[in-house]
């Protein structure tokens, strides 16, 4: 059990607040320090002038019963909406249903193009590409070149910012492995079913009526009510360790009251693991610092545009394959919840996948709003001149980058932390540099809280790399006891790493793109 110093939790996102809540449930004292002024991390809900924006879109769907129970313990049932799931693909001026609808696809493609796609598929089955080690070869071998070029290539290269034949095939094999063209056609012609056996095919999901931030704002209130502390606008600048006893003993924080030191029996960290390593005092050895410095992150930018309700659409997202525009995905916030928007209006969120400090990130808000408005008009989704207002939301470090060196770097850091500061517990997406869903991040926190308060020995890292998550549950309550390559999480694509010493750039110095949430047609298996 923890002594009177209790546990310090770094970060008030889903992982950090879940850890705090679960520790308090077991009578363990806890203090949470969040650098931002609001809680929720990437799962926050941003409010501007009465409009609410979900950062990236958060469907509340899980196969982990204890996560489901947590959601409904924090928020009463009446605060959840049951929303229909709908996403479509924009390609050459047409919207393609997902899951595949044969009538819709044939009408959009035309009989000639559909026949050519089937012929291309047949050729690929008879004479598959010799090199299937990369994304392009792997996917075209299974769908044919024409279908690959329509539904995979353009969007993938726009989002990742590099040729698809430079992306490793591992992630494609994981995400699409259970989908065949024959299965897609079967899904198109058979009666519609509630396909909850495949996560990407769920037809309904829960959603807090005021957005996902409602969950975490309420959770923070509950942590405080139960005696815990949640300090926002408070940076953890150092994690102090005792090398002789191999323990973390305190953290230094900067907040409204200035700098102070907080003692800690345990530290639960959801801050980026690279920043955690950099904050350790005394410093970690050079090889660990180098591994941390070599980890990269992908950043996210939303331009939210207010338009008359007549330009609403039923989709949660539209994935934009048109190479003539930079926008990758368009949310309709009114389709997530009518409580996010205002009567007679809706708000469309144009999503751009960027790097912090690249040209798009640095562009002034007014210019971004003008550019996004022009793209929305060019796509024909609104008439010229109807956009009434715009807002820009930037989210740094939204996605951990999986390059060729990331796994080695994480292993180096993980092994050193476990040996030298075993009472420092990384949790969540950035805390573990794992491409976790919200529920997976929460599960890492739940298991960590049990390890701290109850003395259990759950392998928290086992939550993060379940390649079958979208097809089947891990079973039981989702506890992570076992091989750290199996759990209830998900992997992201592996890409070529930049040369050492140029992290975050290509060889010519240009910013390298990184993996992000993929469009629905790639999340099929």
Coordinates of C-alpha atoms in Angstrom, one line a residue:
X1 CA 0.0 0.0 0.0
X2 CA 1.1 3.6 -0.6
X3 CA 2.2 5.6 2.4
X4 CA 0.9 9.1 3.3
X5 CA 2.7 10.7 0.4
X6 CA 0.4 8.9 -1.9
X7 CA 0.5 8.9 -5.7
X8 CA 1.2 11.8 -8.1
X9 CA -0.5 11.5 -11.4
X10 CA 0.9 13.5 -14.3
X11 CA -1.8 14.4 -16.8
X12 CA -5.6 14.7 -16.6
X13 CA -6.6 12.9 -19.7
X14 CA -8.5 9.6 -19.8
X15 CA -5.6 7.5 -18.4
X16 CA -4.6 10.0 -15.7
X17 CA -8.1 10.7 -14.4
X18 CA -9.0 7.0 -14.6
X19 CA -5.9 6.1 -12.5
X20 CA -6.8 8.8 -9.9
X21 CA -10.4 7.6 -9.7
X22 CA -9.4 4.0 -9.3
X23 CA -6.8 4.8 -6.7
X24 CA -9.3 6.8 -4.6
X25 CA -11.8 3.9 -5.0
X26 CA -9.3 1.8 -3.1
X27 CA -8.6 4.5 -0.5
X28 CA -5.2 5.5 -1.8
X29 CA -4.5 9.3 -1.8
X30 CA -3.8 11.0 -5.1
X31 CA -2.8 14.3 -6.6
X32 CA -3.2 15.0 -10.4
X33 CA -1.2 17.7 -12.2
X34 CA -2.3 18.8 -15.6
X35 CA -0.3 21.3 -17.7
X36 CA -3.3 22.5 -19.7
X37 CA -6.1 24.7 -18.3
X38 CA -8.7 22.0 -19.1
X39 CA -8.9 18.3 -18.5
X40 CA -9.5 15.5 -21.0
X41 CA -6.3 15.5 -23.1
X42 CA -7.1 14.6 -26.7
X43 CA -10.6 13.5 -25.4
X44 CA -11.5 17.0 -24.3
X45 CA -14.3 19.0 -25.7
X46 CA -13.3 22.5 -26.8
X47 CA -15.9 25.2 -26.4
X48 CA -15.9 28.5 -28.4
X49 CA -18.7 30.9 -28.4
X50 CA -21.2 28.2 -27.4
X51 CA -20.0 25.7 -30.1
X52 CA -18.5 22.5 -28.9
X53 CA -15.8 20.6 -30.8
X54 CA -14.6 17.0 -30.4
X55 CA -10.9 16.6 -31.1
X56 CA -10.7 13.8 -33.7
X57 CA -14.1 12.2 -32.8
X58 CA -14.5 9.7 -29.9
X59 CA -17.0 6.9 -30.2
X60 CA -17.8 5.4 -26.9
X61 CA -17.6 1.7 -27.7
X62 CA -15.6 -1.0 -26.0
X63 CA -15.2 -4.7 -25.5
X64 CA -13.8 -4.3 -22.0
X65 CA -16.7 -4.6 -19.5
X66 CA -15.0 -2.7 -16.7
X67 CA -14.4 0.3 -19.0
X68 CA -18.1 0.3 -19.9
X69 CA -19.0 0.2 -16.2
X70 CA -16.7 3.0 -15.5
X71 CA -18.3 5.3 -18.1
X72 CA -21.7 4.7 -16.7
X73 CA -20.6 5.1 -13.1
X74 CA -19.1 8.5 -13.9
X75 CA -22.0 9.7 -16.2
X76 CA -25.6 8.8 -15.6
X77 CA -27.4 7.0 -18.5
X78 CA -29.4 10.1 -19.4
X79 CA -26.2 11.9 -20.3
X80 CA -25.4 9.4 -23.0
X81 CA -26.9 9.5 -26.5
X82 CA -27.1 6.4 -28.7
X83 CA -25.8 7.6 -32.1
X84 CA -25.8 5.9 -35.5
X85 CA -22.4 5.2 -37.0
X86 CA -22.0 6.6 -40.5
X87 CA -18.9 7.4 -42.5
X88 CA -18.4 7.8 -46.2
X89 CA -15.6 8.3 -48.6
X90 CA -15.4 11.3 -50.9
X91 CA -13.8 10.5 -54.2
X92 CA -14.0 12.4 -57.5
X93 CA -17.1 14.3 -56.5
X94 CA -19.0 11.2 -55.2
X95 CA -19.7 9.8 -51.8
X96 CA -19.2 6.1 -51.3
X97 CA -21.0 4.3 -48.5
X98 CA -19.1 2.4 -45.9
X99 CA -19.6 -0.5 -45.3
X100 CA -19.7 -1.1 -49.0
X101 CA -23.0 -0.9 -50.7
X102 CA -23.1 -2.5 -54.1
X103 CA -25.7 -0.3 -55.7
X104 CA -24.0 2.9 -54.4
X105 CA -20.6 1.8 -55.5
X106 CA -21.7 0.7 -59.0
X107 CA -23.6 4.0 -59.5
X108 CA -20.6 6.0 -58.5
X109 CA -18.0 4.0 -60.3
X110 CA -20.1 3.1 -63.3
X111 CA -20.4 -0.3 -64.8
X112 CA -17.2 0.1 -66.9
X113 CA -15.0 1.1 -64.0
X114 CA -16.6 -1.6 -61.8
X115 CA -15.8 -4.2 -64.4
X116 CA -12.2 -2.9 -64.7
X117 CA -11.9 -3.2 -60.9
X118 CA -13.0 -6.8 -60.9
X119 CA -10.6 -7.6 -63.7
X120 CA -7.8 -5.9 -61.9
X121 CA -8.7 -7.9 -58.8
X122 CA -8.7 -11.2 -60.8
X123 CA -5.2 -10.4 -62.2
X124 CA -3.9 -9.6 -58.8
X125 CA -5.1 -13.0 -57.5
X126 CA -3.5 -14.8 -60.5
X127 CA -0.3 -12.8 -60.5
X128 CA 0.2 -11.0 -57.2
X129 CA 2.9 -8.3 -56.9
X130 CA 6.3 -9.9 -56.1
X131 CA 7.1 -7.3 -53.4
X132 CA 4.4 -7.3 -50.7
X133 CA 6.7 -6.0 -47.9
X134 CA 5.2 -2.5 -48.3
X135 CA 1.7 -1.1 -48.0
X136 CA 1.1 -0.7 -51.7
X137 CA 2.2 -4.2 -52.7
X138 CA 0.3 -5.8 -49.8
X139 CA -3.0 -4.1 -50.4
X140 CA -3.0 -4.2 -54.2
X141 CA -2.3 -8.0 -54.0
X142 CA -5.5 -8.4 -52.1
X143 CA -7.8 -5.9 -53.8
X144 CA -6.2 -5.3 -57.2
X145 CA -4.5 -2.2 -58.4
X146 CA -7.6 -0.2 -59.4
X147 CA -9.5 -0.7 -56.1
X148 CA -6.2 0.0 -54.2
X149 CA -5.7 3.3 -56.2
X150 CA -9.3 4.4 -55.6
X151 CA -9.8 3.5 -52.0
X152 CA -6.4 3.3 -50.4
X153 CA -3.6 5.1 -52.2
X154 CA -4.7 8.7 -52.4
X155 CA -5.9 9.2 -48.9
X156 CA -3.0 7.1 -47.4
X157 CA -0.4 9.2 -49.2
X158 CA -2.1 12.5 -48.3
X159 CA -2.3 11.6 -44.6
X160 CA 1.2 10.1 -44.2
X161 CA 2.9 12.5 -46.7
X162 CA 5.0 9.8 -48.3
X163 CA 4.6 7.2 -51.1
X164 CA 2.7 4.2 -50.1
X165 CA 5.5 1.9 -51.3
X166 CA 7.7 3.3 -48.5
X167 CA 5.2 2.3 -45.8
X168 CA 5.7 -1.1 -44.2
X169 CA 3.0 -3.7 -44.8
X170 CA 2.8 -4.9 -41.2
X171 CA 0.1 -2.4 -40.2
X172 CA -2.0 -3.1 -43.3
X173 CA -1.8 -6.8 -42.6
X174 CA -3.0 -6.2 -39.1
X175 CA -5.9 -3.9 -39.9
X176 CA -7.2 -5.5 -43.1
X177 CA -6.3 -9.1 -42.6
X178 CA -9.8 -10.4 -42.1
X179 CA -11.4 -8.5 -45.1
X180 CA -11.5 -10.0 -48.6
X181 CA -13.2 -8.5 -51.6
X182 CA -15.6 -11.5 -51.4
X183 CA -16.5 -10.6 -47.8
X184 CA -17.0 -7.0 -48.8
X185 CA -19.4 -8.0 -51.5
X186 CA -21.3 -10.3 -49.1
X187 CA -21.7 -7.5 -46.6
X188 CA -23.0 -5.3 -49.5
X189 CA -25.7 -7.7 -50.7
X190 CA -26.9 -9.5 -47.6
X191 CA -29.4 -7.9 -45.2
X192 CA -27.9 -5.3 -42.9
X193 CA -26.9 -6.7 -39.5
X194 CA -25.7 -5.0 -36.3
X195 CA -22.1 -6.0 -36.8
X196 CA -20.7 -5.5 -33.3
X197 CA -18.3 -8.4 -33.8
X198 CA -16.0 -6.0 -35.7
X199 CA -15.3 -2.7 -34.1
X200 CA -15.0 -0.7 -37.3
X201 CA -18.4 -2.0 -38.4
X202 CA -20.5 -1.1 -35.4
X203 CA -23.7 0.6 -36.4
X204 CA -24.4 2.4 -33.1
X205 CA -22.2 3.9 -30.4
X206 CA -22.7 5.8 -27.2
X207 CA -21.7 9.4 -26.9
X208 CA -21.9 12.0 -24.1
X209 CA -24.4 14.6 -25.1
X210 CA -22.0 17.5 -24.5
X211 CA -19.0 15.7 -26.1
X212 CA -16.3 13.4 -24.6
X213 CA -15.0 16.2 -22.4
X214 CA -18.2 15.9 -20.4
X215 CA -17.0 12.5 -19.2
X216 CA -13.6 13.8 -18.0
X217 CA -14.9 17.1 -16.6
X218 CA -17.3 15.0 -14.5
X219 CA -14.5 12.5 -13.6
X220 CA -12.3 15.4 -12.4
X221 CA -15.1 16.7 -10.2
X222 CA -15.6 13.2 -8.7
X223 CA -11.9 12.9 -8.0
X224 CA -12.0 16.1 -6.1
X225 CA -15.2 15.2 -4.3
X226 CA -13.6 12.0 -3.1
X227 CA -10.6 13.9 -1.6
X228 CA -8.2 13.9 -4.5
X229 CA -6.5 16.9 -6.0
X230 CA -6.7 18.0 -9.7
X231 CA -4.6 21.0 -10.4
X232 CA -4.8 22.4 -13.9
X233 CA -2.3 24.9 -15.4
X234 CA 0.4 23.1 -13.4
X235 CA 3.4 21.6 -15.2
X236 CA 5.5 18.8 -13.8
X237 CA 9.0 20.0 -14.7
X238 CA 11.1 17.3 -12.9
X239 CA 10.7 13.8 -11.5
X240 CA 13.2 13.3 -8.7
X241 CA 14.6 9.8 -8.1
X242 CA 16.8 8.2 -5.5
X243 CA 19.4 6.2 -7.5
X244 CA 20.5 4.3 -4.4
X245 CA 17.1 2.9 -3.5
X246 CA 15.9 2.9 -7.2
X247 CA 12.8 4.9 -6.5
X248 CA 11.1 8.2 -7.6
X249 CA 10.6 10.3 -4.5
X250 CA 9.1 13.6 -5.6
X251 CA 8.1 15.8 -8.5
X252 CA 8.7 19.5 -9.1
X253 CA 5.6 21.4 -10.4
X254 CA 5.1 25.0 -11.7
X255 CA 1.7 26.5 -11.3
X256 CA -0.2 29.5 -10.3
X257 CA 1.5 29.5 -6.9
X258 CA 5.0 29.3 -8.4
X259 CA 7.4 26.3 -8.2
X260 CA 7.1 23.7 -5.5
X261 CA 8.1 20.1 -4.7
X262 CA 5.5 17.4 -4.1
X263 CA 6.6 14.2 -2.4
X264 CA 5.4 11.0 -4.1
X265 CA 5.4 7.3 -3.2
X266 CA 4.4 6.5 -6.8
X267 CA 4.2 8.5 -10.0
X268 CA 1.7 7.6 -12.7
X269 CA 2.7 9.3 -15.9
X270 CA 0.5 10.0 -18.9
X271 CA 2.8 12.7 -20.2
X272 CA 4.7 11.8 -23.4
X273 CA 7.3 9.2 -22.4
X274 CA 10.0 11.2 -24.1
X275 CA 9.2 14.2 -21.8
X276 CA 9.1 11.9 -18.8
X277 CA 12.6 10.7 -19.5
X278 CA 13.9 14.3 -20.0
X279 CA 12.3 15.3 -16.7
X280 CA 14.1 12.8 -14.5
X281 CA 16.6 14.1 -12.0
X282 CA 19.3 12.8 -11.8
X283 CA 19.3 12.5 -15.5
X284 CA 18.9 9.1 -17.2
X285 CA 22.0 7.7 -18.9
X286 CA 22.9 8.9 -22.4
X287 CA 21.5 5.9 -24.3
X288 CA 18.1 6.3 -22.6
X289 CA 18.0 10.1 -23.2
X290 CA 18.9 9.4 -26.9
X291 CA 16.1 6.8 -27.2
X292 CA 13.6 9.4 -25.8
X293 CA 14.8 12.2 -28.0
X294 CA 14.4 9.9 -31.1
X295 CA 10.7 9.4 -30.5
X296 CA 8.4 11.5 -32.6
X297 CA 4.8 12.6 -32.5
X298 CA 2.1 13.6 -35.0
X299 CA 0.0 16.8 -34.4
X300 CA -3.5 17.6 -35.3
X301 CA -5.4 20.7 -36.4
X302 CA -9.1 21.2 -36.8
X303 CA -10.8 24.2 -38.5
X304 CA -14.4 24.3 -37.4
X305 CA -16.7 26.2 -39.8
X306 CA -20.3 27.3 -38.9
X307 CA -22.8 26.8 -41.7
X308 CA -26.6 26.8 -42.1
X309 CA -28.2 23.5 -41.1
X310 CA -29.2 22.7 -44.8
X311 CA -25.5 21.9 -45.3
X312 CA -25.5 19.3 -42.6
X313 CA -24.9 15.6 -43.5
X314 CA -25.7 12.4 -41.6
X315 CA -22.1 11.2 -41.4
X316 CA -19.9 11.4 -38.3
X317 CA -17.0 11.7 -40.8
X318 CA -16.4 12.1 -44.5
X319 CA -12.9 10.9 -45.5
X320 CA -11.6 13.1 -48.3
X321 CA -9.6 11.3 -51.0
X322 CA -9.4 14.3 -53.4
X323 CA -5.7 15.2 -53.8
X324 CA -6.6 18.7 -54.8
X325 CA -7.3 19.6 -51.2
X326 CA -5.3 19.3 -48.0
X327 CA -8.1 18.4 -45.7
X328 CA -8.1 14.7 -44.7
X329 CA -11.4 14.3 -42.9
X330 CA -14.5 16.3 -42.2
X331 CA -16.6 15.9 -39.1
X332 CA -20.2 17.1 -38.8
X333 CA -20.4 17.9 -35.1
X334 CA -24.2 18.0 -35.3
X335 CA -24.2 14.3 -36.3
X336 CA -22.4 13.4 -33.1
X337 CA -24.8 15.3 -30.9
X338 CA -27.3 18.1 -31.5
X339 CA -26.1 19.6 -28.2
X340 CA -22.7 20.5 -29.8
X341 CA -24.3 22.9 -32.2
X342 CA -27.0 25.6 -32.3
X343 CA -30.5 25.6 -33.7
X344 CA -30.6 26.2 -37.4
X345 CA -26.8 25.8 -37.8
X346 CA -24.3 23.0 -37.7
X347 CA -20.5 23.0 -37.5
X348 CA -18.2 21.1 -39.8
X349 CA -14.7 20.3 -38.5
X350 CA -12.1 20.1 -41.3
X351 CA -9.2 18.0 -39.9
X352 CA -5.6 18.4 -41.0
X353 CA -2.8 16.1 -40.0
X354 CA 0.3 18.2 -39.5
X355 CA 3.6 18.5 -37.5
X356 CA 3.9 21.1 -34.8
X357 CA 5.7 24.2 -36.2
X358 CA 5.3 23.1 -39.9
X359 CA 3.8 25.7 -42.3
X360 CA 0.2 24.7 -41.7
X361 CA 0.6 24.7 -37.9
X362 CA 2.1 28.2 -38.0
X363 CA -0.5 29.7 -40.4
X364 CA -2.6 32.4 -38.6
X365 CA -6.1 31.3 -37.7
X366 CA -7.8 33.8 -40.1
X367 CA -5.8 32.4 -43.0
X368 CA -6.6 28.8 -42.0
X369 CA -10.3 29.6 -41.8
X370 CA -10.2 31.2 -45.3
X371 CA -8.3 28.3 -46.8
X372 CA -10.6 25.7 -45.2
X373 CA -13.6 27.5 -46.4
X374 CA -12.3 27.5 -49.9
X375 CA -11.6 23.8 -49.7
X376 CA -15.1 23.1 -48.4
X377 CA -16.6 25.1 -51.3
X378 CA -14.3 23.4 -53.8
X379 CA -15.5 20.0 -52.7
X380 CA -19.1 21.1 -53.3
X381 CA -20.2 20.4 -49.7
X382 CA -21.4 24.0 -49.2
X383 CA -22.3 26.9 -51.5
X384 CA -19.8 29.8 -51.7
X385 CA -20.4 32.5 -49.1
X386 CA -22.4 30.4 -46.6
X387 CA -19.7 30.0 -43.9
X388 CA -20.7 32.2 -41.1
X389 CA -17.8 31.8 -38.6
X390 CA -14.7 29.7 -38.1
X391 CA -12.5 28.5 -35.2
X392 CA -9.1 26.8 -35.1
X393 CA -8.1 24.1 -32.6
X394 CA -4.6 22.8 -32.4
X395 CA -3.7 19.6 -30.6
X396 CA 0.1 18.9 -30.3
X397 CA 1.3 15.3 -29.9
X398 CA -2.0 13.8 -30.8
X399 CA -0.5 10.6 -32.2
X400 CA 2.8 8.7 -31.5
X401 CA 4.8 8.0 -34.6
X402 CA 5.7 4.4 -35.3
X403 CA 8.9 4.6 -37.3
X404 CA 11.5 1.8 -37.7
X405 CA 13.2 2.7 -34.5
X406 CA 10.3 3.5 -32.2
X407 CA 10.0 -0.1 -30.8
X408 CA 13.7 -0.3 -29.9
X409 CA 13.5 3.2 -28.3
X410 CA 10.5 2.3 -26.2
X411 CA 12.1 -1.0 -25.2
X412 CA 15.2 0.8 -24.0
X413 CA 13.2 3.3 -22.0
X414 CA 10.8 0.8 -20.6
X415 CA 13.5 -1.6 -19.4
X416 CA 15.5 1.2 -17.8
X417 CA 12.5 2.6 -16.0
X418 CA 11.4 -0.8 -14.7
X419 CA 14.9 -1.4 -13.3
X420 CA 15.8 2.1 -11.9
X421 CA 12.4 3.7 -11.0
X422 CA 9.9 0.8 -10.8
X423 CA 7.5 3.1 -8.9
X424 CA 7.1 5.3 -12.1
X425 CA 4.2 3.9 -14.1
X426 CA 3.7 5.0 -17.7
X427 CA 0.1 4.8 -18.8
X428 CA -2.0 5.8 -21.8
X429 CA -1.3 6.7 -25.4
X430 CA 1.6 9.2 -25.1
X431 CA 2.6 7.8 -21.7
X432 CA 3.5 4.5 -23.3
X433 CA 4.0 5.7 -26.9
X434 CA 1.3 3.4 -28.0
X435 CA -1.5 4.1 -30.5
X436 CA -4.2 3.4 -28.0
X437 CA -7.9 3.9 -28.1
X438 CA -9.5 5.8 -25.2
X439 CA -10.7 2.5 -23.6
X440 CA -7.3 0.9 -23.9
X441 CA -5.7 3.9 -22.2
X442 CA -8.2 3.6 -19.4
X443 CA -7.4 0.0 -19.0
X444 CA -3.7 0.6 -18.6
X445 CA -4.6 3.1 -15.8
X446 CA -7.0 0.6 -14.1
X447 CA -4.4 -2.1 -14.0
X448 CA -1.8 0.3 -12.8
X449 CA -4.0 1.5 -9.9
X450 CA -4.5 -2.1 -8.9
X451 CA -0.7 -2.7 -8.9
X452 CA -0.2 0.3 -6.7
X453 CA -3.0 0.0 -4.3
X454 CA -3.4 -3.8 -4.1
X455 CA 0.1 -5.1 -4.9
X456 CA -1.0 -7.0 -8.0
X457 CA 1.5 -7.6 -10.8
X458 CA -0.4 -6.9 -14.0
X459 CA 1.7 -6.5 -17.0
X460 CA 0.3 -3.1 -18.1
X461 CA 2.3 -3.2 -21.4
X462 CA 0.2 -6.2 -22.4
X463 CA -2.8 -4.0 -23.1
X464 CA -1.2 -2.2 -26.0
X465 CA -0.7 -4.5 -29.0
X466 CA -3.7 -6.7 -29.6
X467 CA -3.8 -7.2 -33.4
X468 CA -7.2 -9.0 -33.1
X469 CA -9.0 -6.2 -31.1
X470 CA -11.3 -5.3 -34.0
X471 CA -12.4 -8.9 -34.5
X472 CA -12.7 -10.3 -31.0
X473 CA -12.6 -9.5 -27.3
X474 CA -9.6 -10.4 -25.3
X475 CA -11.9 -12.3 -23.0
X476 CA -12.6 -11.9 -19.3
X477 CA -12.4 -8.5 -17.9
X478 CA -9.6 -7.3 -20.1
X479 CA -6.8 -7.7 -17.5
X480 CA -3.4 -7.6 -19.0
X481 CA -1.8 -10.8 -17.6
X482 CA 0.5 -12.3 -20.2
X483 CA 2.8 -11.7 -23.1
X484 CA 3.3 -8.0 -23.7
X485 CA 2.6 -8.5 -27.4
X486 CA -1.0 -9.4 -26.7
X487 CA -3.8 -7.4 -25.0
X488 CA -6.7 -5.1 -26.1
X489 CA -4.8 -2.3 -27.9
X490 CA -3.9 -1.6 -31.5
X491 CA -0.7 -1.0 -33.5
X492 CA 0.0 1.7 -36.0
X493 CA 1.9 1.6 -39.3
X494 CA 5.6 1.2 -39.3
X495 CA 7.4 3.8 -41.5
X496 CA 11.0 4.5 -42.4
X497 CA 12.7 6.4 -39.6
X498 CA 14.6 9.6 -40.4
X499 CA 18.4 9.4 -40.3
X500 CA 19.6 9.6 -36.7
X501 CA 20.1 13.2 -35.7
X502 CA 17.3 14.4 -37.9
X503 CA 14.2 13.2 -35.9
X504 CA 11.1 14.7 -37.3
X505 CA 12.4 15.4 -40.8
X506 CA 13.1 13.5 -44.0
X507 CA 16.6 13.3 -45.3
X508 CA 16.2 16.6 -47.1
X509 CA 15.1 18.3 -44.0
X510 CA 11.4 18.4 -44.7
X511 CA 8.9 17.4 -42.0
X512 CA 8.1 13.7 -42.3
X513 CA 4.4 12.7 -42.0
X514 CA 3.3 10.2 -39.5
X515 CA 0.5 7.7 -38.8
X516 CA -2.9 9.0 -37.8
X517 CA -6.4 7.6 -37.4
X518 CA -7.1 5.8 -40.6
X519 CA -10.2 6.2 -42.8
X520 CA -13.0 3.7 -42.4
X521 CA -12.1 1.7 -45.6
X522 CA -8.7 0.8 -44.2
X523 CA -10.1 -0.1 -40.8
X524 CA -12.1 -3.0 -42.2
X525 CA -10.6 -6.1 -40.8

